[in-house]
XYZ file of C-alpha atoms in Angstrom:
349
model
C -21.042 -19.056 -9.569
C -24.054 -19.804 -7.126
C -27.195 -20.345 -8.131
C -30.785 -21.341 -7.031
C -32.106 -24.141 -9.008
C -35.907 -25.606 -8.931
C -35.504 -29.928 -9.046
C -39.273 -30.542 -7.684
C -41.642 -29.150 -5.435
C -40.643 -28.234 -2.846
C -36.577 -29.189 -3.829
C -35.124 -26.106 -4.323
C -30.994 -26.519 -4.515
C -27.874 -23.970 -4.013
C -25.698 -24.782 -7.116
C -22.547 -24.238 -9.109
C -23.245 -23.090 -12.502
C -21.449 -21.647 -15.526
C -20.313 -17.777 -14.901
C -22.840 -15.521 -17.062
C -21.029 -14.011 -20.046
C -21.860 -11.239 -22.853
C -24.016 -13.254 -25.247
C -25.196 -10.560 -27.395
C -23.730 -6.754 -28.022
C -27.068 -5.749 -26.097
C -26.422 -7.830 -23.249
C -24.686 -6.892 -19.751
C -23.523 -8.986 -16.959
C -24.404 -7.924 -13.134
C -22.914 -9.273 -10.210
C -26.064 -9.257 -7.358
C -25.708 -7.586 -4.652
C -29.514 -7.631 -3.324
C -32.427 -10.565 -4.540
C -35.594 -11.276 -2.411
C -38.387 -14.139 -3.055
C -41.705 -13.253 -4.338
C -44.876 -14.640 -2.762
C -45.771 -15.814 -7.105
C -41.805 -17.750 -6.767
C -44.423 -20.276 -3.958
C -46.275 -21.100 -6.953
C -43.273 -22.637 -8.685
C -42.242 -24.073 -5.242
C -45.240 -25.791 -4.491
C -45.534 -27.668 -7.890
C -48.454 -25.028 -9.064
C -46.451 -23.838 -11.594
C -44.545 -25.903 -14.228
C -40.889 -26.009 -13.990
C -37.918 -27.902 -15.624
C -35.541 -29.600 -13.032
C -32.570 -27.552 -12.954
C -34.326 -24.231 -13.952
C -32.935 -20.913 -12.451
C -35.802 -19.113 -10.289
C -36.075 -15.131 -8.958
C -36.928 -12.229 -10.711
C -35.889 -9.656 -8.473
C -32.947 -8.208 -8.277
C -30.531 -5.026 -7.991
C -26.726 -5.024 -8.661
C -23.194 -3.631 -10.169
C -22.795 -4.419 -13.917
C -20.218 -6.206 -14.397
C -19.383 -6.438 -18.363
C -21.851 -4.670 -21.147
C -21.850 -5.788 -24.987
C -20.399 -3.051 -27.451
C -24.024 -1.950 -27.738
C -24.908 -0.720 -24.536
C -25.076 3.018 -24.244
C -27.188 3.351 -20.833
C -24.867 1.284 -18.371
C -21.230 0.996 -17.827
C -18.783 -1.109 -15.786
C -19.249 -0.224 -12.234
C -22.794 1.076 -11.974
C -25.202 0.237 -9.658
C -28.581 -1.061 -11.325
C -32.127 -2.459 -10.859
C -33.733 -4.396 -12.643
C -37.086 -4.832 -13.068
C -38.677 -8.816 -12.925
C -38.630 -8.546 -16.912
C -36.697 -7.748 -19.847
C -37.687 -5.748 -22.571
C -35.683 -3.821 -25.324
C -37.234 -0.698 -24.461
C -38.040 0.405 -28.482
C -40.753 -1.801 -29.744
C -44.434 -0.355 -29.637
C -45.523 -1.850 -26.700
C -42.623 -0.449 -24.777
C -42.783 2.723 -26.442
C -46.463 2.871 -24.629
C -45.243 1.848 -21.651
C -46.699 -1.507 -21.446
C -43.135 -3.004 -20.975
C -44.126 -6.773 -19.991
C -45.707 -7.184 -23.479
C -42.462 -6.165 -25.101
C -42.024 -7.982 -28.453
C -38.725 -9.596 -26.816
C -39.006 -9.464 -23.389
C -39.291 -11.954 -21.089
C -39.007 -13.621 -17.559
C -35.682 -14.111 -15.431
C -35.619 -17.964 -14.520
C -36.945 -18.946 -18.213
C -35.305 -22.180 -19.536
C -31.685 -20.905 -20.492
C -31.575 -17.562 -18.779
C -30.558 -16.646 -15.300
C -32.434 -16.183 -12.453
C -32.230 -13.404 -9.967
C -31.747 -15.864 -6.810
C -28.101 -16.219 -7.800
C -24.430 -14.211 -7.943
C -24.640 -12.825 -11.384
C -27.309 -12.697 -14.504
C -26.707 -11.836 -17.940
C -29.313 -8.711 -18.723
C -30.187 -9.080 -22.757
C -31.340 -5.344 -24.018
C -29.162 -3.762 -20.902
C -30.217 -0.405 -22.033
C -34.428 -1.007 -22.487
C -34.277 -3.171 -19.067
C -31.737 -1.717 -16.525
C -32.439 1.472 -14.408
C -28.975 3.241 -12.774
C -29.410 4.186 -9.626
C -26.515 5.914 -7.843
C -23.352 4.654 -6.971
C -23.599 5.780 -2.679
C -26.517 3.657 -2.263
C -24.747 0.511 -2.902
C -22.989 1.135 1.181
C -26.478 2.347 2.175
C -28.526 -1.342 3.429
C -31.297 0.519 4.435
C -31.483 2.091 1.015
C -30.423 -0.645 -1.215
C -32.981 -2.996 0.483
C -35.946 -0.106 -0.295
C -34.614 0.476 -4.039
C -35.031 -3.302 -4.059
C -38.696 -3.349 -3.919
C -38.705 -1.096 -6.894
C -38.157 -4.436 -9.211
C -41.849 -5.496 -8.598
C -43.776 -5.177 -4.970
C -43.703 -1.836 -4.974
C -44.352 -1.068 -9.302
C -46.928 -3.634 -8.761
C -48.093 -2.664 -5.949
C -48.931 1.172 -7.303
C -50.229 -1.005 -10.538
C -53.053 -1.908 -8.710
C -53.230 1.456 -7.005
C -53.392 3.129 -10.326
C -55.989 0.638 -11.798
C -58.206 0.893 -8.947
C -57.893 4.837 -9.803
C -56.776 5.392 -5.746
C -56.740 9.504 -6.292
C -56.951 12.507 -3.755
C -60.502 11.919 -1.919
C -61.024 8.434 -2.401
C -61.365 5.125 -0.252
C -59.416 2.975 -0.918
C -59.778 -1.191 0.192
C -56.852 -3.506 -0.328
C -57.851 -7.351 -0.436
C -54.553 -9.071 0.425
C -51.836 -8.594 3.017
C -48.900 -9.976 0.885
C -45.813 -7.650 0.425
C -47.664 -6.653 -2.828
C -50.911 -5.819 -0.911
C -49.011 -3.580 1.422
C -47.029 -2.006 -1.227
C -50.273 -1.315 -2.380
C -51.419 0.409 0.527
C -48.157 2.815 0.626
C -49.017 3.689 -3.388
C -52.300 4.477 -2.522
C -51.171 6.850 0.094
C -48.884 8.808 -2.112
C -51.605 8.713 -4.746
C -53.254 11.242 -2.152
C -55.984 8.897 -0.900
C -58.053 9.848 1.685
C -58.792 6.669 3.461
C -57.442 3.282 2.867
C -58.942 -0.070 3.936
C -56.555 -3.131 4.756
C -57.884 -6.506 4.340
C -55.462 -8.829 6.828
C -55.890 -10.792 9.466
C -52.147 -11.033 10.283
C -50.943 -8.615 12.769
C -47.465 -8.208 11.894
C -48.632 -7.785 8.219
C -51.692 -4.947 9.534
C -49.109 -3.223 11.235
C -47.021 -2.555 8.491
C -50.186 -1.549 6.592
C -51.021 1.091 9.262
C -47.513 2.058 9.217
C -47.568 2.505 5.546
C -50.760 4.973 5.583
C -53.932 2.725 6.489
C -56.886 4.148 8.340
C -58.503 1.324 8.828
C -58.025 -2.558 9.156
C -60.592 -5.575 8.647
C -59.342 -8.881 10.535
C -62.854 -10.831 8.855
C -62.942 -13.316 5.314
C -65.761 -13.683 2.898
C -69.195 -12.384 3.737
C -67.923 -10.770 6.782
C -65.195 -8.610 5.363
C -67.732 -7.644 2.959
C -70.466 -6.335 5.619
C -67.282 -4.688 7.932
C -66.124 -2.956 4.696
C -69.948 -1.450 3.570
C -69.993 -0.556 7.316
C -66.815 1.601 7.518
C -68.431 3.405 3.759
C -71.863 4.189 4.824
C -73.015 1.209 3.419
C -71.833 1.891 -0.110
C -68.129 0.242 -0.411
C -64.533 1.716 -1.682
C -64.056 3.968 -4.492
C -61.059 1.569 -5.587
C -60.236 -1.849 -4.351
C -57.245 -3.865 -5.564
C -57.026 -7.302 -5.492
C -53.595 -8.561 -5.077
C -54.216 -12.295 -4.210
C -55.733 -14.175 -7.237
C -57.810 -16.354 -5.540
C -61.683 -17.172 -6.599
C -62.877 -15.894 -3.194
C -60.386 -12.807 -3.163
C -61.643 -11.433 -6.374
C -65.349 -12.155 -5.139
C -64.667 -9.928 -2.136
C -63.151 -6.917 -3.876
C -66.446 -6.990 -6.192
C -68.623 -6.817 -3.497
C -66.962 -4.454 -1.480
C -66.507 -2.043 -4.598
C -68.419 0.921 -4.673
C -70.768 1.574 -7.717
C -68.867 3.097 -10.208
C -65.906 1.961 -8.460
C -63.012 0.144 -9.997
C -60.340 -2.633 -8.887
C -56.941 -3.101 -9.639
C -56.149 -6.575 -9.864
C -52.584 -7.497 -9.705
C -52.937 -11.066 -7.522
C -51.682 -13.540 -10.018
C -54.654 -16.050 -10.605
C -55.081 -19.487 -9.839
C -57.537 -21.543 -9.018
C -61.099 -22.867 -10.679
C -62.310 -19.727 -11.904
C -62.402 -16.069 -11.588
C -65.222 -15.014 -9.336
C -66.449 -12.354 -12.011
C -70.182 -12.176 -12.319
C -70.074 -9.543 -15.269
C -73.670 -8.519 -14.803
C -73.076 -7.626 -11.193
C -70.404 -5.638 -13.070
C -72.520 -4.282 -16.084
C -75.264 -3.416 -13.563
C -72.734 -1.186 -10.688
C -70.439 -0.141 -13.336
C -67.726 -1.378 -11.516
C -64.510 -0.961 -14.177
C -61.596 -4.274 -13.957
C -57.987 -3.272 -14.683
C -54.746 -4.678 -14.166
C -52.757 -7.569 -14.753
C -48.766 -7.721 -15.158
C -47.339 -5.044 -14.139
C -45.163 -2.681 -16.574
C -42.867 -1.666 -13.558
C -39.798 -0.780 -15.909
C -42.131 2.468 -16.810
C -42.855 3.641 -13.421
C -39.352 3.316 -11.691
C -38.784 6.395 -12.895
C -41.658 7.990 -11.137
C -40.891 6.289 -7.890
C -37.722 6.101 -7.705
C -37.075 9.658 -6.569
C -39.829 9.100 -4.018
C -37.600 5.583 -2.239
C -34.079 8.206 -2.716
C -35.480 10.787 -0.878
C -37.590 8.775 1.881
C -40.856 10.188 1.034
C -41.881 6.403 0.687
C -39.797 3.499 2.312
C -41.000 0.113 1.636
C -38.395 -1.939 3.359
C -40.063 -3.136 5.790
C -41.751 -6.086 3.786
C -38.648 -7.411 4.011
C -38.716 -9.062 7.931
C -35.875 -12.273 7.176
C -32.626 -12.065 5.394
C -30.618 -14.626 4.050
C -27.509 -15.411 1.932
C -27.585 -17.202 -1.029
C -27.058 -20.722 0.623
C -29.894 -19.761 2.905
C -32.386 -19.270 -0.210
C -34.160 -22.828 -0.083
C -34.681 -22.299 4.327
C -36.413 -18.745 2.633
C -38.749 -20.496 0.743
C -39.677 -22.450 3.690
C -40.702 -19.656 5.601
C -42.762 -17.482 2.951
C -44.117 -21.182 2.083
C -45.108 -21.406 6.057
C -45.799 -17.914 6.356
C -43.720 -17.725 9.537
C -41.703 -14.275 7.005
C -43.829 -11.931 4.756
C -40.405 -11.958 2.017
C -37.521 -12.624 2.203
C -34.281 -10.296 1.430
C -31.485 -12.098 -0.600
C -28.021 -10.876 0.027
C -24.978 -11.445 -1.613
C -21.913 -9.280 -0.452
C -18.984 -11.224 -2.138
C-alpha cells in the first residue's frame, strides 16, 4: 500500500509499504477513506519534533474496517469508523474515567512500528476501546464524511479547550489562535451556549470562518494590543474563559492577561518554545484556574457526534485544500506556508 513517510525536515515521501495485517485478536485493519494534516504534524515537518527516517506520520483518520481479530466485538467487516488520533483499550482506569490519552496502552498513530493515518490502510490495536461506528450512508455523503472527520481531533480538541475554559450559557468567551483547532474552538463554545465569543486572528479567511462558526467579535492586534482591544470589548475586565490553542510563550501570555478574574483557560496549543509564559502569582492573585492538555477525544465523540449527523454543528469548513495521497507532501507545503488552514486527505480506491 501507500504510505506517507517522514526522511528529514522538510522530506516527506509517498511510499510502498507492507499491507497492514491482524497482529493481535484485538486488532482491526481499515482501509482510509478520509485523512487530513494537523497543524502539530508541522512540528515533525519542520525538524521540531524528533522523527526516525522512514517513520509513518498522521493521526487522523476515518474509514471501512477491513479485517478484525477474533476479539473484536464492537466492529465488523464493512463498517464505517473513526478513529480518534490515539489508541486506547477502552478498560483500564484511566479510560474508564474518560481520560483516554493516558490509557495504560494507548498510544500515537505514526509511532516507530505502527501506521500512520496519512496512508491507505492502518492496523487499529484494541479495535473495540479505539474505534467509533458511524453509519454506513455517510461513507457516499463528502460533505458529511469530511465533517465526521474533524471528530478525530480539531473538533474533540477543540471543545477540550472549550470545556476547560468552562465556556457555559452567559459567558465570554476569547479564543487565542486561529488554527483549525482555534476555530473548532469557537464552534464548541457556541454550542456550549456562550453568550459572546472573542476570536483572536489576524487572517481573514481564518476570522471568517470564526464568525461563521458563532463569533461576535474579532481582534486583528498581537501582544499588548490584543490584550487592551480584548479588556475594551469586556468593560475593562477580560473573558470569562479563554483557550489557548497555540503553545507559544507569547500566546499563553496573552490568554492570561486577557482572562477575567476568576476566569479560566483551556489550553490545548501544544507547547514549544523557551518557556511557558505562566507567572503563577499573577495566577494565585486573579484566581485565574489552568486546564487542559491532550485531549481525551475518544470520550466525547459520543457527545458530538450526533450534533456533526444532524448538522446542528458542521466543521468542514477548516478543511479549504484537498489532496490525494500522492499529493500529501505538496499539503504539508501549504499548511507549512500557510497559503491552506488543513488539509483534507482523500483516498477513494
Amino acid at each position: 500500500m501507500r504510505a506517507t513517510t517522514i526522511h528529514a525536515p522538510y522530506d516527506m515521501r509517498v511510499e510502498d509499504v507492507p499491507e497492514p495485517l491482524v497482529q493481535l485478536p484485538t486488532d482491526a485493519v481499515v482501509r482510509v477513506l478520509r485523512a487530513c494534516i494537523c497543524g502539530s504534524d508541522l512540528w515533525a515537518y519542520r525538524g521540531e519534533a524528533a522523527r526516525q527516517p522512514g517513520q509513518r506520520i498522521g493521526h487522523e483518520f476515518l474509514g471501512i474496517v477491513e479485517e478484525t481479530g477474533s476479539e473484536v466485538g464492537t466492529v465488523a467487516r464493512g463498517d464505517l469508523v473513526v478513529a480518534p488520533f490515539m489508541w486506547s483499550d477502552g478498560v483500564c482506569d484511566y479510560c474508564r474515567e474518560g481520560l483516554t490519552t493516558s490509557c495504560e496502552h494507548g498510544g500515537f498513530w505514526g509511532s516507530v512500528g505502527y501506521d500512520g493515518g496519512q496512508g491507505e490502510a492502518v492496523r487499529v490495536p484494541f479495535a473495540d476501546g479505539t474505534l467509533v461506528g458511524l453509519p454506513k450512508d455517510a461513507a457516499s455523503d463528502d460533505h458529511l464524511l469530511s465533517a465526521l472527520l474533524t471528530l478525530s481531533d480539531v473538533l474533540g480538541t477543540g471543545h477540550h479547550a472549550a470545556l476547560g475554559a468552562g465556556a457555559r450559557p452567559g459567558a465570554t468567551v476569547a479564543v487565542v489562535g486561529d488554527g483549525a483547532v482555534g476555530l473548532c474552538a469557537v464552534l464548541a463554545a457556541k454550542r456550549l451556549g456562550a453568550e459572546r465569543i472573542i476570536a483572536l486572528g489576524r487572517h481573514e479567511a481564518r476570522t471568517d470562518i470564526a464568525r461563521r462558526f458563532g463569533a461576535t467579535d474579532v481582534v486583528a492586534e498581537r501582544g499588548d494590543a490584543a490584550v487592551a482591544a480584548v479588556r475594551e470589548l469586556t468593560r475593562g475586565q477580560g473573558a470569562h474563559a479563554v483557550v489557548e490553542a497555540v503553545g507559544t510563550e507569547q500566546s499563553m501570555r496573552t490568554a492570561v492577561d486577557i482572562t477575567r478574574d476568576g476566569g479560566a483557560i483551556g489550553f490545548v496549543g501544544v507547547p514549544h518554545g523557551s518557556g511557558t509564559g505562566l507567572d503563577l502569582s499573577v495566577m494565585f492573585d486573579r484566581n485565574i484556574a489552568l486546564r487542559g492538555g491532550v485531549a481525551p477525544v475518544r470520550a466525547y465523540i459520543p457527545d458530538l457526534l450526533p450534533d456533526v449527523l444532524d448538522g446542528t454543528i458542521d466543521p468542514s469548513p477548516v478543511f479549504d485544500l484537498t489532496v490525494d495521497i500522492e499529493g500529501v507532501p505538496a499539503g504539508y507545503k501549504a499548511m507549512d506556508e500557510r497559503t491552506a488552514l488543513k488539509v483534507l486527505v482523500t483516498n477513494n480506491g
